[in-house]
Coordinates of C-alpha atoms (C1' of nucleotides) in Angstrom, one line a residue:
Chain W
M286 CA 103.3 119.1 90.7
G287 CA 101.3 116.3 89.1
A288 CA 100.5 115.8 85.5
S289 CA 97.9 117.8 83.7
N290 CA 94.3 117.0 83.9
F291 CA 91.2 118.6 82.6
I292 CA 90.2 120.3 85.8
K293 CA 93.7 121.8 86.2
N294 CA 93.5 123.0 82.7
I295 CA 90.2 124.7 83.4
V296 CA 91.6 126.4 86.6
A297 CA 94.8 127.4 84.8
E298 CA 92.6 129.0 82.1
D299 CA 90.5 130.8 84.6
V300 CA 93.5 132.2 86.4
Q301 CA 95.2 133.2 83.1
T302 CA 92.1 135.0 81.8
G303 CA 91.4 136.7 85.1
V304 CA 88.0 135.0 85.5
V305 CA 89.3 134.0 88.9
S306 CA 91.8 135.9 91.0
T307 CA 92.1 133.5 93.9
V308 CA 91.4 129.9 93.5
I309 CA 89.4 128.5 96.3
T310 CA 88.5 124.8 96.5
R311 CA 87.0 122.7 99.2
F312 CA 86.8 119.2 100.4
P313 CA 83.2 118.7 101.6
P314 CA 82.8 115.3 103.3
E315 CA 79.5 114.4 105.0
P316 CA 80.5 113.2 108.5
N317 CA 78.6 109.9 108.2
G318 CA 81.6 107.5 107.9
Y319 CA 85.3 107.3 107.7
L320 CA 87.4 108.6 104.8
H321 CA 88.7 106.1 102.3
I322 CA 91.2 106.0 99.5
G323 CA 88.6 107.4 97.1
H324 CA 88.3 110.4 99.3
A325 CA 92.1 110.7 99.3
K326 CA 91.9 111.2 95.6
S327 CA 89.5 114.1 96.0
I328 CA 91.4 115.5 98.9
C329 CA 94.7 115.6 97.0
L330 CA 93.0 117.0 93.9
N331 CA 91.4 119.9 95.8
F332 CA 94.3 120.7 98.1
E333 CA 97.0 120.4 95.5
L334 CA 95.1 122.3 92.9
A335 CA 94.8 125.2 95.3
T336 CA 98.4 125.0 96.3
E337 CA 99.6 125.0 92.7
F338 CA 97.7 128.2 92.0
D339 CA 98.4 129.9 95.4
G340 CA 94.9 129.4 96.4
K341 CA 93.0 128.2 99.4
T342 CA 91.2 125.0 100.4
N343 CA 88.5 124.7 103.0
L344 CA 87.6 121.5 104.9
R345 CA 83.9 121.7 105.1
F346 CA 81.6 119.3 106.7
D347 CA 78.5 118.9 104.7
D348 CA 76.4 118.2 107.8
T349 CA 72.9 118.7 106.6
N350 CA 71.5 115.3 107.6
P351 CA 71.5 114.8 111.4
L352 CA 70.1 111.3 111.0
K353 CA 73.3 110.0 109.7
E354 CA 76.0 112.2 111.0
N355 CA 78.0 112.4 114.2
E356 CA 81.0 113.9 116.0
E357 CA 83.1 110.7 115.8
Y358 CA 83.1 111.0 112.1
V359 CA 84.0 114.7 112.2
Q360 CA 87.0 113.9 114.3
S361 CA 88.2 111.0 112.2
I362 CA 87.9 113.0 109.1
K363 CA 90.0 115.9 110.5
E364 CA 92.6 113.5 111.7
D365 CA 92.8 111.7 108.3
V366 CA 93.1 114.9 106.3
K367 CA 95.9 116.1 108.5
W368 CA 97.6 112.8 108.4
L369 CA 97.6 112.9 104.6
G370 CA 99.6 116.0 105.0
F371 CA 97.1 118.8 104.3
D372 CA 96.2 122.0 106.2
W373 CA 92.9 123.6 105.5
D374 CA 92.5 127.3 105.3
N375 CA 89.2 127.3 107.0
L376 CA 87.3 124.7 108.9
C377 CA 83.7 125.0 107.9
F378 CA 80.4 123.4 108.7
A379 CA 77.4 123.6 106.5
S380 CA 75.3 123.8 109.7
D381 CA 76.9 127.2 110.4
Y382 CA 75.1 128.5 107.4
F383 CA 71.6 127.3 108.4
P384 CA 70.4 130.8 109.3
E385 CA 71.6 132.2 106.0
M386 CA 70.2 129.3 104.1
Y387 CA 66.9 129.9 105.7
Q388 CA 66.9 133.5 104.7
R389 CA 67.8 132.7 101.1
A390 CA 65.0 130.2 101.0
C391 CA 62.7 133.1 101.9
I392 CA 64.1 135.0 99.0
L393 CA 63.2 132.1 96.8
I394 CA 59.7 132.1 98.2
K395 CA 59.3 135.8 97.7
K396 CA 60.3 135.5 94.1
G397 CA 57.8 132.8 93.6
K398 CA 60.6 130.3 93.0
A399 CA 59.8 128.0 95.9
Y400 CA 56.7 126.7 97.6
V401 CA 55.6 124.6 100.6
C402 CA 54.2 121.3 99.4
D403 CA 51.9 119.1 101.5
L404 CA 52.3 116.0 99.3
S405 CA 53.7 112.9 101.0
A406 CA 57.0 111.5 99.9
E407 CA 55.2 108.8 98.0
Q408 CA 52.9 111.3 96.3
I409 CA 55.8 113.4 95.3
R410 CA 57.5 110.4 93.8
E411 CA 54.4 109.4 91.9
K412 CA 54.0 112.9 90.5
R413 CA 57.6 113.2 89.5
G414 CA 56.9 111.2 86.3
T415 CA 59.5 108.8 84.8
L416 CA 62.5 109.0 82.6
T417 CA 60.2 109.1 79.6
E418 CA 57.1 110.7 81.0
P419 CA 56.8 114.3 82.3
G420 CA 55.8 115.0 85.9
Q421 CA 52.6 116.5 87.2
E422 CA 52.5 119.7 89.1
S423 CA 51.7 119.6 92.8
P424 CA 48.3 121.0 93.7
Y425 CA 50.2 123.2 96.2
R426 CA 52.4 124.7 93.6
N427 CA 50.5 127.9 93.3
R428 CA 50.1 128.9 96.9
S429 CA 50.6 132.6 97.5
V430 CA 53.9 134.0 98.6
E431 CA 52.3 135.0 101.9
E432 CA 50.9 131.6 102.5
N433 CA 54.3 130.0 101.6
L434 CA 56.2 132.3 103.8
G435 CA 53.8 131.6 106.7
L436 CA 53.9 127.9 106.2
F437 CA 57.7 127.8 105.9
E438 CA 58.0 129.8 109.1
R439 CA 55.8 127.4 110.8
M440 CA 57.8 124.5 109.5
R441 CA 60.8 126.1 111.0
K442 CA 59.0 126.6 114.3
G443 CA 58.3 122.9 114.5
E444 CA 54.5 123.1 114.1
F445 CA 54.5 120.1 111.7
V446 CA 55.5 116.5 112.1
D447 CA 58.3 114.9 110.0
G448 CA 57.2 114.4 106.5
A449 CA 54.1 116.6 106.7
K450 CA 55.5 119.3 104.5
V451 CA 58.5 120.2 102.4
L452 CA 59.8 123.3 100.7
R453 CA 60.2 122.8 97.0
A454 CA 61.8 124.8 94.2
K455 CA 59.4 125.8 91.5
I456 CA 61.2 124.9 88.3
D457 CA 59.8 122.7 85.7
M458 CA 57.8 119.5 86.1
N459 CA 58.3 118.8 82.4
S460 CA 62.1 118.9 82.4
P461 CA 63.8 115.9 80.9
N462 CA 66.2 116.3 83.8
L463 CA 64.4 114.8 86.7
N464 CA 66.4 116.9 89.1
L465 CA 64.7 120.0 87.9
R466 CA 61.2 118.7 88.5
D467 CA 60.5 120.9 91.6
P468 CA 63.2 119.3 93.8
V469 CA 62.8 119.3 97.5
L470 CA 64.8 122.0 99.2
Y471 CA 63.9 121.5 102.9
R472 CA 62.5 118.6 104.8
I473 CA 61.2 118.4 108.4
A474 CA 63.3 116.3 110.7
H475 CA 62.8 116.6 114.5
A476 CA 66.2 115.2 115.1
P477 CA 69.0 116.7 117.1
H478 CA 72.0 117.8 115.1
H479 CA 75.5 117.1 116.3
R480 CA 76.3 120.8 116.2
T481 CA 73.1 122.8 116.2
G482 CA 71.3 120.6 118.7
T483 CA 67.5 121.2 118.5
T484 CA 67.8 124.7 117.1
W485 CA 66.5 123.5 113.8
C486 CA 63.9 120.9 112.8
I487 CA 64.1 121.6 109.1
Y488 CA 67.2 120.7 107.2
P489 CA 68.3 121.7 103.7
M490 CA 68.8 119.1 101.0
Y491 CA 72.1 118.7 99.2
D492 CA 71.0 120.3 96.0
Y493 CA 69.9 123.5 97.8
A494 CA 72.6 123.5 100.5
H495 CA 75.7 122.7 98.5
P496 CA 75.8 125.5 96.0
L497 CA 75.0 128.0 98.8
E498 CA 77.8 126.6 100.9
D499 CA 80.3 127.0 98.1
A500 CA 79.0 130.5 97.3
I501 CA 79.2 131.6 100.9
E502 CA 82.8 130.5 101.2
G503 CA 83.8 132.0 97.9
V504 CA 84.7 128.7 96.4
T505 CA 85.6 129.1 92.8
H506 CA 85.9 125.6 91.6
S507 CA 83.6 123.1 93.2
I508 CA 84.8 119.7 92.4
C509 CA 82.6 116.7 92.8
T510 CA 82.0 113.3 91.3
L511 CA 80.3 112.2 88.0
E512 CA 76.9 111.4 89.5
F513 CA 76.3 115.1 90.1
E514 CA 76.7 116.0 86.5
D515 CA 73.0 116.4 85.9
H516 CA 72.7 118.4 89.1
R517 CA 74.9 121.1 87.7
S518 CA 72.1 123.0 86.1
L519 CA 70.3 122.9 89.5
Y520 CA 73.5 124.1 91.2
D521 CA 73.7 127.0 88.8
W522 CA 70.0 127.7 89.3
M523 CA 70.4 127.9 93.1
V524 CA 73.4 130.3 92.9
R525 CA 71.5 132.5 90.6
E526 CA 68.1 132.5 92.1
C527 CA 69.3 132.8 95.7
E528 CA 71.2 135.9 94.5
M529 CA 74.5 134.8 95.9
D530 CA 77.4 137.3 95.7
N531 CA 79.8 134.7 94.4
T532 CA 79.4 132.4 91.5
P533 CA 81.1 129.1 92.1
H534 CA 81.2 126.5 89.3
Q535 CA 80.9 122.8 89.6
Y536 CA 83.2 120.4 87.8
E537 CA 82.8 116.6 87.9
F538 CA 85.4 113.9 87.7
A539 CA 85.3 110.1 88.0
R540 CA 85.5 108.7 91.5
L541 CA 88.2 106.2 92.2
N542 CA 87.5 102.5 91.9
M543 CA 90.0 99.8 92.7
T544 CA 90.3 96.2 92.0
N545 CA 89.4 93.9 94.9
T546 CA 88.1 96.8 97.0
V547 CA 84.7 97.9 98.2
M548 CA 84.5 101.6 98.1
S549 CA 81.1 102.7 99.2
K550 CA 80.6 104.1 102.6
R551 CA 77.5 102.1 102.9
K552 CA 79.3 98.8 102.4
L553 CA 82.2 99.8 104.5
K554 CA 79.9 100.7 107.3
K555 CA 78.2 97.3 106.9
L556 CA 81.5 95.5 107.3
V557 CA 82.1 97.5 110.5
D558 CA 78.5 97.1 111.9
E559 CA 78.4 93.3 111.1
K560 CA 81.8 93.0 112.8
I561 CA 83.3 91.4 109.7
V562 CA 86.3 93.6 110.3
D563 CA 87.8 95.0 113.5
G564 CA 86.5 98.5 112.9
W565 CA 86.9 101.4 110.4
D566 CA 90.6 101.1 110.9
D567 CA 90.9 97.4 110.3
P568 CA 94.0 97.0 108.1
R569 CA 91.9 95.3 105.5
M570 CA 89.7 98.3 105.0
P571 CA 90.5 100.8 102.2
T572 CA 89.8 103.6 104.7
I573 CA 92.6 106.1 105.4
S574 CA 92.7 104.9 109.0
G575 CA 92.9 101.3 107.8
L576 CA 95.7 101.9 105.3
R577 CA 97.5 103.9 108.0
R578 CA 97.2 101.0 110.4
K579 CA 98.3 98.6 107.8
G580 CA 101.5 100.6 107.3
Y581 CA 100.8 102.7 104.3
T582 CA 102.3 106.2 104.2
P583 CA 100.8 109.6 103.4
E584 CA 103.5 110.1 100.8
A585 CA 102.6 106.8 99.0
I586 CA 98.9 107.7 99.0
R587 CA 99.5 111.2 97.7
T588 CA 101.8 109.9 94.9
F589 CA 99.2 107.4 94.0
A590 CA 96.5 110.0 93.9
R591 CA 98.6 112.1 91.6
E592 CA 99.6 109.4 89.3
I593 CA 96.2 107.9 88.7
G594 CA 95.1 111.1 87.0
V595 CA 91.8 112.8 86.9
A596 CA 89.3 112.1 84.2
K597 CA 85.7 111.6 83.4
S598 CA 85.6 108.0 82.4
N599 CA 84.6 105.3 84.8
S600 CA 87.6 103.2 85.6
K601 CA 89.0 100.8 88.0
V602 CA 92.6 101.2 89.1
D603 CA 94.7 98.1 89.7
E604 CA 95.4 97.8 93.5
R605 CA 98.9 96.9 92.6
L606 CA 99.6 100.5 91.5
L607 CA 99.0 101.7 95.1
E608 CA 101.2 98.9 96.4
H609 CA 103.9 100.0 94.0
F610 CA 104.0 103.4 95.6
V611 CA 104.0 102.0 99.1
R612 CA 107.1 100.0 98.2
E613 CA 108.7 102.9 96.5
D614 CA 108.2 105.2 99.4
L615 CA 109.3 102.7 102.1
K616 CA 112.3 101.5 100.1
L617 CA 114.7 104.1 101.4
K618 CA 112.9 104.8 104.7
A619 CA 112.4 101.4 106.2
P620 CA 115.3 99.7 107.9
R621 CA 115.9 96.2 106.9
T622 CA 115.8 93.5 109.5
M623 CA 115.2 89.8 109.6
A624 CA 112.0 88.2 110.7
I625 CA 111.0 84.5 110.7
L626 CA 107.3 84.1 110.1
R627 CA 107.2 80.3 110.1
P628 CA 110.2 79.1 112.1
L629 CA 112.2 76.0 111.4
R630 CA 115.0 75.2 113.9
V631 CA 118.5 74.7 112.5
V632 CA 121.4 73.4 114.5
L633 CA 124.9 74.1 113.2
T634 CA 126.6 71.0 114.4
N635 CA 130.1 72.2 113.9
Y636 CA 129.6 75.6 115.6
P637 CA 131.0 75.7 119.2
V638 CA 128.5 75.2 121.9
G639 CA 127.8 78.3 123.9
Q640 CA 129.6 80.7 121.6
T641 CA 127.9 83.8 120.3
E642 CA 129.5 86.2 117.8
W643 CA 128.3 89.6 116.8
L644 CA 128.0 90.3 113.1
D645 CA 127.9 93.5 111.2
A646 CA 124.7 94.2 109.3
E647 CA 123.8 97.2 107.3
N648 CA 120.3 98.6 108.1
N649 CA 119.6 99.5 104.5
S650 CA 122.0 98.8 101.7
E651 CA 120.2 101.3 99.5
N652 CA 120.5 104.0 102.1
P653 CA 123.9 103.9 103.9
E654 CA 122.9 106.8 106.1
M655 CA 120.8 104.4 108.1
G656 CA 123.9 102.9 109.4
N657 CA 124.7 99.4 110.7
R658 CA 123.8 97.2 113.6
R659 CA 125.2 94.1 115.2
I660 CA 123.4 90.9 115.2
P661 CA 124.1 87.8 117.3
F662 CA 124.9 84.4 115.7
S663 CA 125.3 81.1 117.5
R664 CA 124.8 77.4 117.2
E665 CA 121.1 77.4 116.9
I666 CA 119.1 79.5 114.6
Y667 CA 115.7 79.7 113.0
I668 CA 115.1 79.9 109.3
E669 CA 111.9 80.1 107.3
Q670 CA 110.1 76.9 106.6
D671 CA 109.8 77.9 103.0
D672 CA 113.5 78.1 102.7
F673 CA 113.9 74.3 103.0
M674 CA 112.6 71.6 100.8
E675 CA 113.4 68.0 101.1
N676 CA 112.6 67.3 97.4
P677 CA 113.0 70.6 95.7
P678 CA 111.9 71.4 92.1
P679 CA 114.5 72.6 89.6
K680 CA 115.8 76.1 90.2
Y681 CA 115.2 76.0 93.9
F682 CA 118.1 78.0 95.3
R683 CA 117.4 77.5 98.9
L684 CA 118.3 74.8 101.4
F685 CA 117.8 71.1 100.6
P686 CA 119.7 68.0 101.6
G687 CA 123.4 68.4 100.6
N688 CA 122.9 72.0 99.3
E689 CA 124.7 75.0 100.5
V690 CA 123.2 78.5 100.9
R691 CA 124.4 81.8 102.4
L692 CA 122.9 83.1 105.6
K693 CA 122.5 86.8 105.1
H694 CA 125.3 88.7 106.9
A695 CA 126.8 85.4 108.2
Y696 CA 128.1 82.1 106.8
F697 CA 127.5 79.5 104.2
I698 CA 125.7 76.5 105.7
R699 CA 125.1 73.1 104.2
C700 CA 122.2 70.9 105.1
E701 CA 123.4 67.5 106.4
E702 CA 120.5 65.9 108.1
I703 CA 116.8 66.2 108.7
V704 CA 115.1 65.7 112.1
R705 CA 111.5 64.6 112.1
D706 CA 108.8 64.2 114.7
A707 CA 106.7 61.1 115.3
N708 CA 104.5 62.1 112.4
G709 CA 107.3 62.5 110.0
F710 CA 107.2 66.2 109.8
V711 CA 110.5 68.1 109.5
V712 CA 111.1 69.8 112.9
E713 CA 114.8 70.5 112.7
L714 CA 117.7 70.6 110.3
R715 CA 121.2 69.8 111.2
C716 CA 123.7 71.7 109.2
T717 CA 127.3 72.6 109.1
Y718 CA 128.7 76.0 108.6
D719 CA 132.0 77.0 106.9
P720 CA 134.0 79.5 109.0
E721 CA 135.9 80.5 105.8
T722 CA 132.8 82.0 104.3
K723 CA 132.0 84.7 106.8
S724 CA 130.3 87.7 105.3
G725 CA 132.6 90.6 104.6
S726 CA 135.7 88.3 104.6
G727 CA 136.1 88.5 100.9
F728 CA 135.6 84.8 100.5
T729 CA 135.1 83.9 96.8
A730 CA 136.3 80.4 96.4
R731 CA 132.7 79.1 96.2
K732 CA 129.5 80.6 95.1
V733 CA 126.0 79.8 96.3
K734 CA 122.8 80.5 94.4
G735 CA 120.7 81.4 97.4
T736 CA 120.9 83.7 100.4
I737 CA 118.4 83.2 103.1
H738 CA 117.5 85.1 106.3
W739 CA 117.7 83.7 109.8
I740 CA 117.5 84.6 113.5
D741 CA 119.7 83.5 116.3
A742 CA 117.5 81.2 118.4
T743 CA 118.9 82.3 121.8
H744 CA 118.3 86.0 121.1
A745 CA 115.1 85.8 119.0
L746 CA 112.2 88.0 120.1
Q747 CA 108.7 86.4 119.7
A748 CA 106.3 88.4 117.6
E749 CA 103.0 88.2 115.8
F750 CA 102.6 88.9 112.1
R751 CA 99.4 89.7 110.3
L752 CA 99.2 89.1 106.6
F753 CA 96.4 90.5 104.6
E754 CA 94.6 89.7 101.4
P755 CA 91.7 91.4 99.8
L756 CA 88.4 91.3 101.7
V757 CA 86.5 90.9 98.5
N758 CA 87.5 89.4 95.3
N759 CA 87.0 91.9 92.6
A760 CA 83.5 92.0 91.1
E761 CA 82.0 94.5 93.5
D762 CA 79.7 95.6 90.8
E763 CA 78.3 92.1 90.2
V764 CA 77.8 91.1 93.7
E765 CA 76.3 94.5 94.8
D766 CA 74.1 93.9 97.8
H767 CA 75.2 90.4 98.3
F768 CA 78.8 91.4 98.6
L769 CA 78.9 90.2 102.2
T770 CA 78.5 86.6 100.9
H771 CA 81.6 87.1 98.8
I772 CA 83.9 88.0 101.7
N773 CA 87.3 86.3 101.4
P774 CA 87.5 84.0 104.5
R775 CA 91.2 84.1 104.3
S776 CA 91.6 87.9 104.2
M777 CA 93.9 87.8 107.3
E778 CA 96.5 85.3 108.4
V779 CA 98.0 85.5 111.8
L780 CA 101.4 84.0 112.3
H781 CA 103.7 83.7 115.2
G782 CA 107.5 83.8 114.8
Y783 CA 110.5 85.8 115.6
V784 CA 112.1 89.1 114.9
E785 CA 115.5 90.5 115.7
E786 CA 116.0 91.5 119.3
N787 CA 116.9 95.0 118.3
V788 CA 113.4 95.9 117.2
R789 CA 112.2 95.3 120.8
N790 CA 111.1 98.9 121.4
A791 CA 109.6 99.6 118.1
H792 CA 106.9 102.2 118.5
A793 CA 103.4 102.1 116.9
Y794 CA 103.5 102.5 113.2
A795 CA 107.3 101.9 113.1
K796 CA 108.1 100.4 109.7
F797 CA 110.6 97.7 108.7
Q798 CA 111.4 95.8 105.7
F799 CA 111.6 92.2 106.9
F800 CA 114.2 90.7 104.6
R801 CA 112.7 88.8 101.7
H802 CA 109.2 89.2 103.1
G803 CA 108.0 92.8 102.7
Y804 CA 107.2 96.0 104.5
F805 CA 105.7 95.6 108.0
S806 CA 104.3 98.2 110.4
V807 CA 103.8 97.9 114.1
D808 CA 100.1 97.7 114.9
P809 CA 99.1 100.7 117.1
K810 CA 96.3 98.8 118.9
L811 CA 97.5 95.2 119.3
S812 CA 101.2 95.6 119.8
S813 CA 102.6 95.8 123.3
D814 CA 105.9 95.5 125.0
D815 CA 105.2 91.9 125.7
Q816 CA 103.9 91.0 122.3
L817 CA 105.0 92.9 119.2
V818 CA 102.4 92.7 116.4
F819 CA 103.3 93.6 112.9
N820 CA 101.0 94.2 110.0
R821 CA 102.3 93.5 106.6
A822 CA 101.7 96.6 104.5
V823 CA 102.9 95.1 101.3
S824 CA 105.0 92.1 100.3
L825 CA 108.1 92.3 98.2
K826 CA 107.6 91.5 94.6
S827 CA 108.8 88.1 93.6
S828 CA 109.5 86.5 90.3
F829 CA 109.8 83.1 92.0
S830 CA 107.1 80.6 92.4
I831 CA 107.4 77.0 93.1
Chain I
rU43 C1' 64.2 103.9 74.1
rG44 C1' 63.8 111.2 78.0
rG45 C1' 68.2 113.8 79.8
rG46 C1' 73.3 113.9 81.2
rG47 C1' 78.3 111.6 80.6
rA48 C1' 82.3 108.3 78.8
rG49 C1' 84.9 105.1 75.1
rU50 C1' 93.3 105.8 73.5
rA51 C1' 97.5 98.9 75.2
rG52 C1' 95.9 93.9 80.4
rC53 C1' 95.0 98.5 84.1
rC54 C1' 95.2 103.9 84.7
rA55 C1' 96.2 108.1 81.5
rA56 C1' 98.5 112.5 78.3
rG57 C1' 97.7 114.2 73.5
rU58 C1' 92.7 117.1 70.5
rG59 C1' 94.5 118.8 62.7
rG60 C1' 100.9 117.1 61.4
rU61 C1' 101.8 111.5 61.9
rA62 C1' 100.3 107.8 69.6
rA63 C1' 103.8 110.8 76.4
rG64 C1' 104.2 108.5 81.1
rG65 C1' 103.1 105.1 85.1
rC66 C1' 101.5 100.1 86.7
rA67 C1' 101.3 95.1 85.1
rA68 C1' 103.6 91.5 81.9
rC69 C1' 107.7 89.3 79.3
rG70 C1' 113.1 88.9 78.1
rG71 C1' 118.2 90.0 79.7
rA72 C1' 122.3 92.2 83.0
rC73 C1' 123.5 92.9 88.1
rU74 C1' 122.7 91.0 92.9
rU75 C1' 124.9 88.6 100.2
rU76 C1' 116.8 90.3 99.5
rG77 C1' 114.3 85.2 93.5
rA78 C1' 114.0 92.4 96.1
rC79 C1' 116.1 97.0 94.3
rU80 C1' 118.6 99.0 90.0
rC81 C1' 119.7 98.9 84.8
rC82 C1' 118.7 97.5 79.6
rG83 C1' 115.1 95.7 76.1
rU84 C1' 110.0 94.2 74.4
rC85 C1' 104.9 95.7 74.9
rA86 C1' 98.9 100.6 70.3
rU87 C1' 101.1 101.2 62.0
rU88 C1' 96.9 102.7 65.8
rC89 C1' 93.1 105.8 69.3
rG90 C1' 84.8 101.8 70.1
rA91 C1' 82.8 101.1 64.6
rA92 C1' 81.7 102.8 59.7
rG93 C1' 81.5 106.7 56.4
rG94 C1' 82.8 111.9 55.2
rU95 C1' 85.9 116.7 55.1
rU96 C1' 91.4 117.4 54.5
rC97 C1' 97.7 117.1 51.4
rG98 C1' 97.2 114.9 56.3
rA99 C1' 92.2 113.0 61.3
rU100 C1' 92.8 110.0 67.9
rC101 C1' 91.5 115.2 67.1
rC102 C1' 86.5 118.2 62.7
rC103 C1' 81.4 116.4 60.6
rU104 C1' 77.6 112.3 60.2
rU105 C1' 75.6 107.8 61.5
rC106 C1' 76.0 103.6 64.5
rC107 C1' 77.7 100.5 68.8
rU108 C1' 79.0 99.8 73.9
rC109 C1' 79.2 101.3 79.0
rC110 C1' 78.0 104.6 83.2
rC111 C1' 74.5 108.2 85.9
rC112 C1' 69.4 110.3 87.0
rA113 C1' 62.6 108.7 88.9
rG114 C1' 65.7 109.8 98.1
rC115 C1' 61.8 114.3 102.1
rC116 C1' 70.5 110.7 101.1
rA117 C1' 75.0 113.1 99.7

RNA sequence: UGGGGAGUAGCCAAGUGGUAAGGCAACGGACUUUGACUCCGUCAUUCGAAGGUUCGAUCCCUUCCUCCCCAGCCA
């Protein structure tokens, strides 16, 4: 299991001392957007924590706000959690607890701990005070229990319009913790709920609902993010005053931030709504579905989540760490194959016209179990435009006039002549090959500095390649609401080139390491039998730059 | 300047009274039919700062500095 962290230490302590017999955690998303890599951190934390202590984890939809939630999000969240590799013990919905929540609110009212308030939202805000000034009590604060009960009942029955009344906790308008200044427990919203329909027109607020949800499910360790730290006393107040049988405890950790990534659901939704991206699963999105489509694996994301640790200091993780784990995971899994992203035709002038030979190629030199394949070789091939320079800088090991390189799995070739178009652009190279140098023949008389990849022109399969760069360039915090104006206009590059014929029937999400390029994955939406489309999940590292 | 939190390397992050783990990044070098991988090496005399306690402090105490969160009928 992963390294120690302060929450795991707390759980271990609770288990050891017998404070808790069965560890129960939960992942409680609101179905108002798609899950992203930040959620993955929380999902892994909750599920793996429970697993480590033989406990249970619930997937619970915190669906208390019908205005923002819908079924599409519920489905996507379930799919993403499963894809990450986790099975929940119970599938729960906060909305299933609405009846009990209502009853518990009545308990609060009967104890004089809650009251119906007629103040408008603006008036409540004005009377809440400020960070340095105390709040003022609502004139409705001292209504009788009977009156409150009656009013609350009428709220539930739909006798009042939205905003006319709320149920508030009666705590302390002088508290230095603003959350304790008579927080709203229930608001009226005549809005259909994706699961309860029109059964309810009053909906519980987070601060009221969440602790009850946890208590109802017997959650022992309720893990949330830092911004809820000063809600914890409220959380404990609810559990206590609502007389819940179980006593869950809340622990807070720092949410994940990553370089060059927007991570708020609000912003991600904006990217989708404004059609800046192709949808929630656009490969440039940090959503689980986006990363999946780009070619990331659950294993890589899980390892990442474990390795970044869990702490309470705000931090921003280098995106390259995630990429590292993607490469590490795919290294032994993805077969190697050759793809030419920017083709340059090469004619081997001394190779027999019309001849094709089949060469042996290992599918993954680091994983011999992946076996071998045969690849065609003939007089005309494509190489990468970047692998030729007419006037190369020092230490350029690739092809240039007069220079010899190895074609991976094939022969040495030497550049003899450059063919240009009317504009002077290089459109073709005429090279010679040396039959003595065939790969696997044991030829050692000469060495070359460079090995390049290639594809036989008569067998090449056309394909599309999509390369991605960050949608935003760092500084999410600075640009805040104007982040849309900082979108990287070159976040996606679409190229057309060739792949080896033998990947013809690659299925959606099939992954390959294109030699010297990186790891690519077949796009599930755009790829077809006629036109293969590959997304680059991550490039190979390179210590070379021109 | 109310309340709640956090400050350990470029980025994450263990350690919490006995003399600074690990990963990523970076930089050297070896190897190489991927400028990849792998391997070897370098990378905090110091833990936000200053005092204090102690034989000994990242850890305990005091003061200070910096950053984050809270004034939704969002979660």
